[in-house]
């Protein structure tokens, strides 16, 4: 099995792939890869900042393992992988900063080990470039330290595809066999359906190559990761078919939807684009998105010409299948959905960029080529930073509003143990230390009659925006200002104030 770790730059092909005769040098890691992973971790801590409060989905995931707040309703599409990943911190501490630091360090380590697997197929400097391209995206930096599953699906995808290639070259590589299993399991543990889409090309190739062992390990990894999700479907959601149906309904009904434009609109820093209206961001912000397929195609062509196509074409194929459901099968967009595709695309894109700077035969032409690529990458980094700052300001404002509303509710007598319902009750309940219950929408978990009965024995408030009518059971309750919202406070809460 080839490994580029001890190949000099004079042996580098134009695609950045190590020569077939290269031998692996067994050592703990490559300095280039460690530098990328370390910079990624540091950038999260400095730019995203550990004091950023938890977002809506994060409050749901963290509440499942928190010892300080009741668990929020867990809707059908969600999987518990990220909750369990956060559990070592969230189970005993309510410190958001500590959780952020833990996840930032963990995400940096995950990126390092995922990239290291590819040393057998890609030269270290080209591989480091691929890692840097992925890690420098605003969406990667923003979600790396968050208790959200999409980044970890991306890490699992890199591990699974890289180890699949290693097993194909050397069936005696036991670590690679375990890597295929672990990568598939990690993806399915975080988001089962995403894992299936990512591994479709791997399953097809294993069948085409008549490698039943690889096929079995892939399927075993998917089942191991998704096992809890499937068991929970029968225990709490009425069966697997019902859970899949509920998940489709919550996501707007899976079917033919052209969400490409929606994803484009979300690139300006909209963490959730539902409904996705308005104009697209400035073309400067979205230019990199259009450059991705061009550079990936260039990387694929150069790899084919070098007769080392599979290490480039396979991650490209997996990136395409990973992106298909979020570009063509759902009617809304969130930039984090495409993180697995971006991670896999970074490899062929890095090969394309390596070709651009190494292809010119004249020294002067090569100098110009290197300068242009460097200038474009610098501009790209600047754009990513600007969008990241915009996203952070917007997200922090929402989370500060939730915190202020929670403090206002405490002043009104709505304190733990308490229950919230109504507008944005799920995240506000987490900040207030309350439980949440909804009678309609994606988080439906109770009925109006049940809430009316609960109002006589617990501190309960129904949240509403200015001008919204409260539910019938709360219309006689006292209405108070709570941050930017109105709170209809049950008489029980007023008595215990």
Short mmCIF file of C-alpha atoms in Angstrom, two decimals:
data_model
loop_
_atom_site.label_atom_id
_atom_site.label_comp_id
_atom_site.label_asym_id
_atom_site.label_seq_id
_atom_site.Cartn_x
_atom_site.Cartn_y
_atom_site.Cartn_z
CA UNK A 1 0.00 0.00 0.00
CA UNK A 2 1.38 3.35 -0.99
CA UNK A 3 1.94 6.10 1.48
CA UNK A 4 3.15 9.58 0.69
CA UNK A 5 4.63 10.26 4.09
CA UNK A 6 8.24 9.72 3.00
CA UNK A 7 8.01 10.86 -0.62
CA UNK A 8 9.93 13.98 -1.58
CA UNK A 9 8.33 16.69 -3.63
CA UNK A 10 10.38 15.59 -6.64
CA UNK A 11 8.35 12.37 -6.65
CA UNK A 12 5.02 14.16 -6.54
CA UNK A 13 2.72 13.58 -9.49
CA UNK A 14 0.82 16.49 -10.94
CA UNK A 15 -2.30 15.35 -9.09
CA UNK A 16 -0.60 15.37 -5.73
CA UNK A 17 -0.90 11.58 -5.46
CA UNK A 18 2.04 9.56 -4.11
CA UNK A 19 3.79 7.27 -6.56
CA UNK A 20 2.70 3.64 -6.54
CA UNK A 21 6.11 2.54 -5.30
CA UNK A 22 5.99 4.72 -2.18
CA UNK A 23 6.32 2.88 1.12
CA UNK A 24 4.59 3.95 4.31
CA UNK A 25 6.71 5.37 7.07
CA UNK A 26 5.15 4.38 10.36
CA UNK A 27 5.02 7.40 12.61
CA UNK A 28 2.38 9.07 14.71
CA UNK A 29 1.42 11.78 12.27
CA UNK A 30 2.37 14.39 9.73
CA UNK A 31 3.34 17.88 10.93
CA UNK A 32 1.29 19.43 8.14
CA UNK A 33 -1.87 17.60 9.24
CA UNK A 34 -1.24 18.37 12.91
CA UNK A 35 -0.79 22.04 12.03
CA UNK A 36 -4.12 22.14 10.16
CA UNK A 37 -5.98 20.40 12.97
CA UNK A 38 -4.37 22.61 15.61
CA UNK A 39 -5.18 25.78 13.68
CA UNK A 40 -8.75 24.58 13.24
CA UNK A 41 -9.15 24.05 16.98
CA UNK A 42 -7.58 27.41 17.82
CA UNK A 43 -9.74 29.22 15.25
CA UNK A 44 -12.88 27.79 16.83
CA UNK A 45 -11.85 28.96 20.28
CA UNK A 46 -10.81 32.44 19.12
CA UNK A 47 -13.34 33.22 16.38
CA UNK A 48 -16.47 31.34 17.44
CA UNK A 49 -15.77 31.89 21.15
CA UNK A 50 -16.76 29.45 23.88
CA UNK A 51 -19.29 31.81 25.50
CA UNK A 52 -21.74 31.53 22.58
CA UNK A 53 -25.00 30.20 24.04
CA UNK A 54 -26.63 27.00 22.87
CA UNK A 55 -28.80 27.12 19.76
CA UNK A 56 -32.32 25.69 19.37
CA UNK A 57 -31.29 22.21 18.19
CA UNK A 58 -28.40 22.14 20.63
CA UNK A 59 -30.77 22.66 23.57
CA UNK A 60 -32.73 19.60 22.43
CA UNK A 61 -29.65 17.40 22.10
CA UNK A 62 -27.94 18.58 25.29
CA UNK A 63 -31.13 18.36 27.37
CA UNK A 64 -31.27 14.61 26.71
CA UNK A 65 -28.16 14.05 28.85
CA UNK A 66 -28.17 17.13 31.07
CA UNK A 67 -28.50 16.76 34.79
CA UNK A 68 -29.78 20.33 35.15
CA UNK A 69 -32.81 20.59 32.82
CA UNK A 70 -35.66 18.27 31.76
CA UNK A 71 -35.24 16.51 28.42
CA UNK A 72 -36.95 18.28 25.52
CA UNK A 73 -39.22 16.41 23.12
CA UNK A 74 -37.08 14.36 20.74
CA UNK A 75 -38.67 14.39 17.30
CA UNK A 76 -38.51 11.50 14.82
CA UNK A 77 -35.64 12.66 12.55
CA UNK A 78 -33.19 13.19 15.39
CA UNK A 79 -30.57 10.67 16.50
CA UNK A 80 -28.87 10.53 19.90
CA UNK A 81 -25.26 10.28 18.77
CA UNK A 82 -24.40 13.91 19.38
CA UNK A 83 -26.16 13.84 22.77
CA UNK A 84 -23.94 10.96 23.85
CA UNK A 85 -20.86 12.71 22.49
CA UNK A 86 -21.69 15.74 24.64
CA UNK A 87 -22.58 13.65 27.70
CA UNK A 88 -19.09 13.56 29.29
CA UNK A 89 -19.46 17.31 29.93
CA UNK A 90 -23.20 18.04 29.77
CA UNK A 91 -24.14 15.27 32.21
CA UNK A 92 -22.47 17.02 35.15
CA UNK A 93 -21.85 20.64 34.15
CA UNK A 94 -24.12 23.39 32.84
CA UNK A 95 -21.14 25.40 31.57
CA UNK A 96 -21.61 26.17 27.88
CA UNK A 97 -18.02 27.41 27.62
CA UNK A 98 -16.65 24.11 28.92
CA UNK A 99 -18.80 22.17 26.48
CA UNK A 100 -17.63 24.37 23.60
CA UNK A 101 -13.95 23.91 24.48
CA UNK A 102 -14.43 20.15 24.79
CA UNK A 103 -16.14 19.90 21.39
CA UNK A 104 -13.60 22.21 19.72
CA UNK A 105 -10.69 20.06 20.89
CA UNK A 106 -12.55 16.88 19.96
CA UNK A 107 -13.39 18.21 16.48
CA UNK A 108 -9.74 19.13 15.89
CA UNK A 109 -8.62 15.63 16.89
CA UNK A 110 -11.33 14.11 14.71
CA UNK A 111 -10.16 16.09 11.69
CA UNK A 112 -6.53 15.11 12.28
CA UNK A 113 -7.20 11.38 12.49
CA UNK A 114 -9.65 11.45 9.57
CA UNK A 115 -7.07 13.17 7.35
CA UNK A 116 -4.23 10.93 8.53
CA UNK A 117 -6.03 7.90 7.12
CA UNK A 118 -5.62 9.36 3.62
CA UNK A 119 -1.80 9.53 3.75
CA UNK A 120 -1.70 6.25 1.82
CA UNK A 121 -3.34 7.91 -1.17
CA UNK A 122 -2.54 11.63 -1.06
CA UNK A 123 0.69 13.54 -0.51
CA UNK A 124 0.78 15.17 2.94
CA UNK A 125 0.91 18.77 1.70
CA UNK A 126 -1.99 18.24 -0.70
CA UNK A 127 -3.86 16.43 2.04
CA UNK A 128 -3.17 19.29 4.44
CA UNK A 129 -4.52 21.69 1.81
CA UNK A 130 -7.71 19.63 1.58
CA UNK A 131 -8.07 19.74 5.35
CA UNK A 132 -7.43 23.48 5.43
CA UNK A 133 -10.01 24.12 2.70
CA UNK A 134 -12.66 22.23 4.65
CA UNK A 135 -11.69 23.59 8.07
CA UNK A 136 -11.64 27.22 6.91
CA UNK A 137 -15.24 27.27 5.69
CA UNK A 138 -17.40 29.44 7.95
CA UNK A 139 -19.92 26.62 8.32
CA UNK A 140 -17.23 24.19 9.49
CA UNK A 141 -15.82 26.66 12.00
CA UNK A 142 -19.28 27.58 13.26
CA UNK A 143 -20.49 24.02 13.80
CA UNK A 144 -17.23 22.39 14.90
CA UNK A 145 -17.67 23.39 18.59
CA UNK A 146 -21.47 22.96 18.57
CA UNK A 147 -23.48 20.02 19.86
CA UNK A 148 -24.73 19.28 16.35
CA UNK A 149 -24.28 16.04 14.37
CA UNK A 150 -23.39 17.21 10.85
CA UNK A 151 -19.68 17.85 11.39
CA UNK A 152 -19.29 14.37 12.82
CA UNK A 153 -21.01 12.82 9.82
CA UNK A 154 -18.33 14.58 7.74
CA UNK A 155 -15.54 13.12 9.90
CA UNK A 156 -17.09 9.66 9.67
CA UNK A 157 -17.35 10.00 5.90
CA UNK A 158 -13.65 10.83 5.57
CA UNK A 159 -12.73 7.88 7.79
CA UNK A 160 -15.01 5.41 6.04
CA UNK A 161 -14.05 6.29 2.46
CA UNK A 162 -10.33 6.51 3.26
CA UNK A 163 -10.27 3.16 5.02
CA UNK A 164 -12.32 1.59 2.24
CA UNK A 165 -9.57 2.55 -0.22
CA UNK A 166 -6.91 1.17 2.10
CA UNK A 167 -8.70 -2.18 2.39
CA UNK A 168 -9.09 -2.37 -1.37
CA UNK A 169 -5.31 -2.02 -1.75
CA UNK A 170 -4.34 -4.22 1.18
CA UNK A 171 -6.93 -6.66 2.54
CA UNK A 172 -4.55 -7.51 5.37
CA UNK A 173 -4.75 -4.00 6.86
CA UNK A 174 -6.81 -4.81 9.96
CA UNK A 175 -6.89 -1.22 11.18
CA UNK A 176 -8.47 -0.17 7.88
CA UNK A 177 -11.20 -2.82 8.22
CA UNK A 178 -12.05 -1.42 11.63
CA UNK A 179 -11.93 2.09 10.16
CA UNK A 180 -14.56 1.20 7.56
CA UNK A 181 -16.79 -0.15 10.31
CA UNK A 182 -16.15 2.78 12.68
CA UNK A 183 -16.65 5.44 10.00
CA UNK A 184 -19.98 3.96 8.89
CA UNK A 185 -21.08 3.52 12.51
CA UNK A 186 -20.15 7.10 13.44
CA UNK A 187 -22.18 8.51 10.56
CA UNK A 188 -25.20 6.34 11.35
CA UNK A 189 -24.88 7.10 15.05
CA UNK A 190 -25.20 10.81 14.25
CA UNK A 191 -27.63 10.82 11.28
CA UNK A 192 -28.70 7.39 9.96
CA UNK A 193 -30.12 8.54 6.63
CA UNK A 194 -27.09 10.70 5.86
CA UNK A 195 -24.88 7.66 6.43
CA UNK A 196 -26.83 5.64 3.89
CA UNK A 197 -26.47 8.29 1.20
CA UNK A 198 -22.73 8.69 1.83
CA UNK A 199 -21.94 4.96 1.53
CA UNK A 200 -24.04 4.26 -1.57
CA UNK A 201 -21.00 4.45 -3.92
CA UNK A 202 -19.00 2.28 -1.51
CA UNK A 203 -21.73 -0.35 -1.47
CA UNK A 204 -21.94 -0.27 -5.27
CA UNK A 205 -18.17 -0.57 -5.66
CA UNK A 206 -17.96 -3.44 -3.16
CA UNK A 207 -20.59 -5.27 -5.18
CA UNK A 208 -18.87 -4.52 -8.48
CA UNK A 209 -15.49 -5.70 -7.14
CA UNK A 210 -17.11 -8.80 -5.61
CA UNK A 211 -15.80 -7.97 -2.17
CA UNK A 212 -18.44 -9.46 0.15
CA UNK A 213 -16.25 -8.78 3.18
CA UNK A 214 -16.22 -5.05 2.52
CA UNK A 215 -19.95 -5.10 1.85
CA UNK A 216 -20.59 -6.93 5.11
CA UNK A 217 -18.43 -4.56 7.17
CA UNK A 218 -20.14 -1.50 5.69
CA UNK A 219 -23.60 -2.88 6.44
CA UNK A 220 -22.50 -3.98 9.92
CA UNK A 221 -21.21 -0.46 10.63
CA UNK A 222 -24.47 1.12 9.50
CA UNK A 223 -26.50 -1.28 11.63
CA UNK A 224 -24.29 -0.79 14.66
CA UNK A 225 -24.58 2.99 14.46
CA UNK A 226 -28.30 3.09 13.67
CA UNK A 227 -29.26 0.24 16.00
CA UNK A 228 -30.37 2.49 18.85
CA UNK A 229 -32.37 4.68 16.44
CA UNK A 230 -34.18 1.62 15.04
CA UNK A 231 -34.88 0.15 18.48
CA UNK A 232 -36.18 3.50 19.70
CA UNK A 233 -38.45 3.65 16.64
CA UNK A 234 -40.28 0.52 17.84
CA UNK A 235 -40.28 1.58 21.49
CA UNK A 236 -41.40 5.21 21.15
CA UNK A 237 -42.49 6.06 17.60
CA UNK A 238 -44.80 3.24 16.53
CA UNK A 239 -42.27 1.30 14.48
CA UNK A 240 -39.56 2.00 11.93
CA UNK A 241 -41.96 2.77 9.07
CA UNK A 242 -43.90 5.21 11.25
CA UNK A 243 -40.72 6.95 12.42
CA UNK A 244 -39.50 7.32 8.84
CA UNK A 245 -42.90 8.69 7.85
CA UNK A 246 -42.92 11.15 10.76
CA UNK A 247 -39.37 12.22 9.92
CA UNK A 248 -40.38 12.87 6.31
CA UNK A 249 -43.41 14.90 7.42
CA UNK A 250 -41.36 17.03 9.82
CA UNK A 251 -38.86 17.73 7.03
CA UNK A 252 -41.65 18.97 4.79
CA UNK A 253 -42.29 15.70 2.96
CA UNK A 254 -39.33 14.09 1.26
CA UNK A 255 -39.75 14.12 -2.49
CA UNK A 256 -38.59 16.02 -5.52
CA UNK A 257 -37.71 19.54 -4.33
CA UNK A 258 -35.18 21.80 -5.97
CA UNK A 259 -33.32 23.20 -2.96
CA UNK A 260 -30.18 24.32 -4.80
CA UNK A 261 -31.26 27.96 -4.75
CA UNK A 262 -32.26 27.64 -1.09
CA UNK A 263 -28.78 26.38 -0.23
CA UNK A 264 -27.33 29.26 -2.20
CA UNK A 265 -29.39 31.75 -0.18
CA UNK A 266 -28.22 30.19 3.08
CA UNK A 267 -24.54 30.76 2.27
CA UNK A 268 -24.76 34.33 3.54
CA UNK A 269 -24.99 33.08 7.12
CA UNK A 270 -28.56 31.85 7.52
CA UNK A 271 -28.27 28.82 9.76
CA UNK A 272 -31.79 27.70 8.82
CA UNK A 273 -33.51 28.82 5.64
CA UNK A 274 -37.15 27.73 6.18
CA UNK A 275 -38.99 29.19 4.44
CA UNK A 276 -36.14 30.25 2.22
CA UNK A 277 -37.21 33.56 0.75
CA UNK A 278 -35.35 36.68 -0.19
CA UNK A 279 -32.48 37.28 -2.56
CA UNK A 280 -29.23 35.40 -2.79
CA UNK A 281 -26.16 36.85 -1.04
CA UNK A 282 -23.63 39.00 -2.84
CA UNK A 283 -21.93 36.98 -5.61
CA UNK A 284 -18.60 37.48 -3.84
CA UNK A 285 -19.98 35.43 -0.95
CA UNK A 286 -21.16 32.56 -3.14
CA UNK A 287 -18.33 32.44 -5.68
CA UNK A 288 -16.52 29.64 -3.83
CA UNK A 289 -19.62 27.46 -4.08
CA UNK A 290 -19.56 27.63 -7.88
CA UNK A 291 -15.80 27.04 -7.92
CA UNK A 292 -16.14 23.75 -6.02
CA UNK A 293 -17.48 21.58 -8.86
CA UNK A 294 -15.06 23.14 -11.37
CA UNK A 295 -11.99 22.48 -9.23
CA UNK A 296 -13.26 19.02 -8.24
CA UNK A 297 -13.72 18.13 -11.91
CA UNK A 298 -10.19 19.39 -12.65
CA UNK A 299 -8.83 17.24 -9.84
CA UNK A 300 -10.71 14.22 -11.18
CA UNK A 301 -9.41 14.72 -14.72
CA UNK A 302 -5.80 15.05 -13.59
CA UNK A 303 -6.14 11.94 -11.42
CA UNK A 304 -7.54 9.94 -14.33
CA UNK A 305 -4.67 11.07 -16.55
CA UNK A 306 -2.21 10.00 -13.86
CA UNK A 307 -3.96 6.59 -13.72
CA UNK A 308 -4.69 7.04 -10.03
CA UNK A 309 -8.36 7.91 -10.38
CA UNK A 310 -10.06 6.03 -7.54
CA UNK A 311 -8.65 8.02 -4.57
CA UNK A 312 -10.15 11.13 -6.17
CA UNK A 313 -13.25 9.80 -7.92
CA UNK A 314 -14.55 7.80 -4.95
CA UNK A 315 -14.75 10.70 -2.47
CA UNK A 316 -16.19 12.80 -5.29
CA UNK A 317 -18.93 10.21 -5.89
CA UNK A 318 -19.69 9.97 -2.16
CA UNK A 319 -19.85 13.77 -1.95
CA UNK A 320 -22.42 13.82 -4.74
CA UNK A 321 -24.66 11.20 -3.13
CA UNK A 322 -24.30 12.93 0.27
CA UNK A 323 -25.49 16.20 -1.26
CA UNK A 324 -28.38 14.84 -3.34
CA UNK A 325 -31.05 14.72 -0.59
CA UNK A 326 -30.29 18.26 0.54
CA UNK A 327 -30.20 19.71 -2.95
CA UNK A 328 -33.12 17.84 -4.53
CA UNK A 329 -35.26 16.05 -1.92
CA UNK A 330 -36.19 18.55 0.81
CA UNK A 331 -37.92 21.90 0.52
CA UNK A 332 -35.65 24.00 2.74
CA UNK A 333 -31.97 24.51 3.44
CA UNK A 334 -29.35 24.75 6.15
CA UNK A 335 -25.67 25.08 5.23
CA UNK A 336 -24.65 22.47 7.83
CA UNK A 337 -26.48 19.79 5.86
CA UNK A 338 -23.74 19.84 3.22
CA UNK A 339 -20.78 19.50 5.61
CA UNK A 340 -20.16 15.82 4.68
CA UNK A 341 -20.19 16.75 1.00
CA UNK A 342 -17.77 19.63 1.58
CA UNK A 343 -15.37 17.38 3.53
CA UNK A 344 -15.26 14.81 0.74
CA UNK A 345 -15.11 17.42 -2.04
CA UNK A 346 -12.09 19.01 -0.40
CA UNK A 347 -9.93 16.10 -1.59
CA UNK A 348 -10.55 16.42 -5.36
CA UNK A 349 -10.57 20.22 -5.04
CA UNK A 350 -7.13 20.14 -3.39
CA UNK A 351 -5.87 17.95 -6.25
CA UNK A 352 -7.26 20.45 -8.73
CA UNK A 353 -5.49 23.34 -7.01
CA UNK A 354 -2.26 21.31 -6.84
CA UNK A 355 -2.47 20.80 -10.58
CA UNK A 356 -2.97 24.53 -11.20
CA UNK A 357 0.21 25.46 -9.35
CA UNK A 358 2.34 22.60 -10.69
CA UNK A 359 1.18 22.35 -14.31
CA UNK A 360 2.99 25.35 -15.90
CA UNK A 361 6.36 24.25 -17.29
CA UNK A 362 8.03 27.67 -17.19
CA UNK A 363 9.18 29.13 -13.90
CA UNK A 364 7.60 32.52 -14.63
CA UNK A 365 4.26 30.96 -15.51
CA UNK A 366 4.36 28.84 -12.39
CA UNK A 367 5.10 31.89 -10.26
CA UNK A 368 2.07 33.67 -11.74
CA UNK A 369 -0.09 30.59 -11.20
CA UNK A 370 0.97 30.24 -7.58
CA UNK A 371 0.37 33.94 -6.99
CA UNK A 372 -3.13 33.84 -8.46
CA UNK A 373 -4.12 30.76 -6.47
CA UNK A 374 -2.71 32.29 -3.28
CA UNK A 375 -4.60 35.54 -3.91
CA UNK A 376 -7.86 33.68 -4.54
CA UNK A 377 -7.44 31.60 -1.38
CA UNK A 378 -6.70 34.71 0.65
CA UNK A 379 -9.83 36.41 -0.66
CA UNK A 380 -11.78 33.23 0.05
CA UNK A 381 -10.60 33.21 3.67
CA UNK A 382 -11.58 36.85 4.07
CA UNK A 383 -15.09 36.15 2.78
CA UNK A 384 -15.47 33.16 5.10
CA UNK A 385 -14.42 35.28 8.09
CA UNK A 386 -16.89 38.04 7.24
CA UNK A 387 -19.78 35.57 6.90
CA UNK A 388 -18.75 33.84 10.12
CA UNK A 389 -18.80 37.13 12.05
CA UNK A 390 -22.23 37.98 10.63
CA UNK A 391 -23.55 34.54 11.59
CA UNK A 392 -22.13 34.81 15.09
CA UNK A 393 -23.71 38.22 15.70
CA UNK A 394 -27.10 37.04 14.50
CA UNK A 395 -26.95 33.79 16.47
CA UNK A 396 -25.74 35.52 19.64
CA UNK A 397 -28.60 38.01 19.43
CA UNK A 398 -31.19 35.24 19.30
CA UNK A 399 -29.61 33.39 22.20
CA UNK A 400 -29.34 36.55 24.29
CA UNK A 401 -33.06 37.14 23.73
CA UNK A 402 -33.83 33.62 24.99
CA UNK A 403 -31.68 34.22 28.05
CA UNK A 404 -33.37 37.53 28.84
CA UNK A 405 -36.81 35.95 28.43
CA UNK A 406 -35.81 33.15 30.80
CA UNK A 407 -34.67 35.69 33.41
CA UNK A 408 -37.94 37.61 33.04
CA UNK A 409 -39.92 34.40 33.55
CA UNK A 410 -38.01 33.69 36.74
CA UNK A 411 -38.98 37.14 38.00
CA UNK A 412 -42.62 36.33 37.22
CA UNK A 413 -42.52 33.21 39.37
CA UNK A 414 -41.96 30.69 36.58
CA UNK A 415 -39.03 28.82 38.10
CA UNK A 416 -37.95 25.16 38.14
CA UNK A 417 -39.79 22.89 38.29
CA UNK A 418 -41.74 24.64 35.57
CA UNK A 419 -43.23 24.12 32.13
CA UNK A 420 -43.32 26.33 29.02
CA UNK A 421 -45.38 26.17 25.85
CA UNK A 422 -45.91 28.39 22.86
CA UNK A 423 -43.55 30.47 20.73
CA UNK A 424 -39.89 29.32 20.93
CA UNK A 425 -40.70 27.47 24.13
CA UNK A 426 -38.14 24.72 23.47
CA UNK A 427 -34.91 26.80 23.65
CA UNK A 428 -36.30 29.27 26.21
CA UNK A 429 -37.30 26.40 28.48
CA UNK A 430 -33.71 25.13 28.40
CA UNK A 431 -32.37 28.56 29.40
CA UNK A 432 -34.99 28.82 32.16
CA UNK A 433 -34.41 25.30 33.48
CA UNK A 434 -37.99 24.32 32.60
CA UNK A 435 -39.57 21.54 30.63
CA UNK A 436 -41.36 22.29 27.37
CA UNK A 437 -44.52 20.92 25.80
CA UNK A 438 -46.25 21.84 22.56
CA UNK A 439 -49.74 21.09 21.31
CA UNK A 440 -48.92 21.51 17.62
CA UNK A 441 -46.02 21.82 15.19
CA UNK A 442 -42.94 19.62 14.84
CA UNK A 443 -42.53 19.24 18.61
CA UNK A 444 -46.09 18.19 19.43
CA UNK A 445 -45.93 16.22 22.66
CA UNK A 446 -49.14 16.95 24.57
CA UNK A 447 -52.70 18.26 24.32
CA UNK A 448 -54.34 21.51 25.34
CA UNK A 449 -56.40 19.63 27.94
CA UNK A 450 -53.26 18.16 29.51
CA UNK A 451 -51.64 21.60 29.73
CA UNK A 452 -54.80 23.06 31.29
CA UNK A 453 -54.63 20.38 33.98
CA UNK A 454 -50.89 20.90 34.50
CA UNK A 455 -51.52 24.61 35.14
CA UNK A 456 -53.09 23.72 38.50
CA UNK A 457 -50.04 21.91 39.85
CA UNK A 458 -46.94 23.47 38.27
CA UNK A 459 -45.47 26.81 37.24
CA UNK A 460 -46.60 27.09 33.64
CA UNK A 461 -46.40 29.89 31.10
CA UNK A 462 -47.45 30.15 27.47
CA UNK A 463 -45.24 32.37 25.33
CA UNK A 464 -46.57 34.47 22.45
CA UNK A 465 -45.44 37.23 20.15
CA UNK A 466 -47.08 40.64 20.25
CA UNK A 467 -50.44 40.38 18.51
CA UNK A 468 -50.71 36.58 18.74
CA UNK A 469 -53.74 35.13 20.50
CA UNK A 470 -53.09 32.72 23.36
CA UNK A 471 -54.70 29.27 23.42
CA UNK A 472 -58.24 29.11 24.87
CA UNK A 473 -57.14 27.58 28.18
CA UNK A 474 -54.74 30.49 28.86
CA UNK A 475 -56.89 33.47 27.88
CA UNK A 476 -57.89 34.26 31.44
CA UNK A 477 -54.35 34.06 32.77
CA UNK A 478 -52.27 37.09 33.67
CA UNK A 479 -50.27 38.40 30.72
CA UNK A 480 -46.83 39.83 31.40
CA UNK A 481 -43.92 41.11 29.37
CA UNK A 482 -41.04 38.60 29.18
CA UNK A 483 -38.19 39.99 27.12
CA UNK A 484 -39.48 40.57 23.60
CA UNK A 485 -42.40 38.18 24.15
CA UNK A 486 -45.62 38.10 26.14
CA UNK A 487 -46.04 35.39 28.77
CA UNK A 488 -49.45 34.10 29.84
CA UNK A 489 -48.68 32.91 33.36
CA UNK A 490 -50.80 30.25 35.05
CA UNK A 491 -52.37 31.20 38.42
CA UNK A 492 -50.30 28.52 40.19
CA UNK A 493 -47.08 30.31 39.24
CA UNK A 494 -48.49 33.60 40.53
CA UNK A 495 -49.34 32.01 43.90
CA UNK A 496 -45.86 30.60 44.45
CA UNK A 497 -44.07 33.75 43.27
#
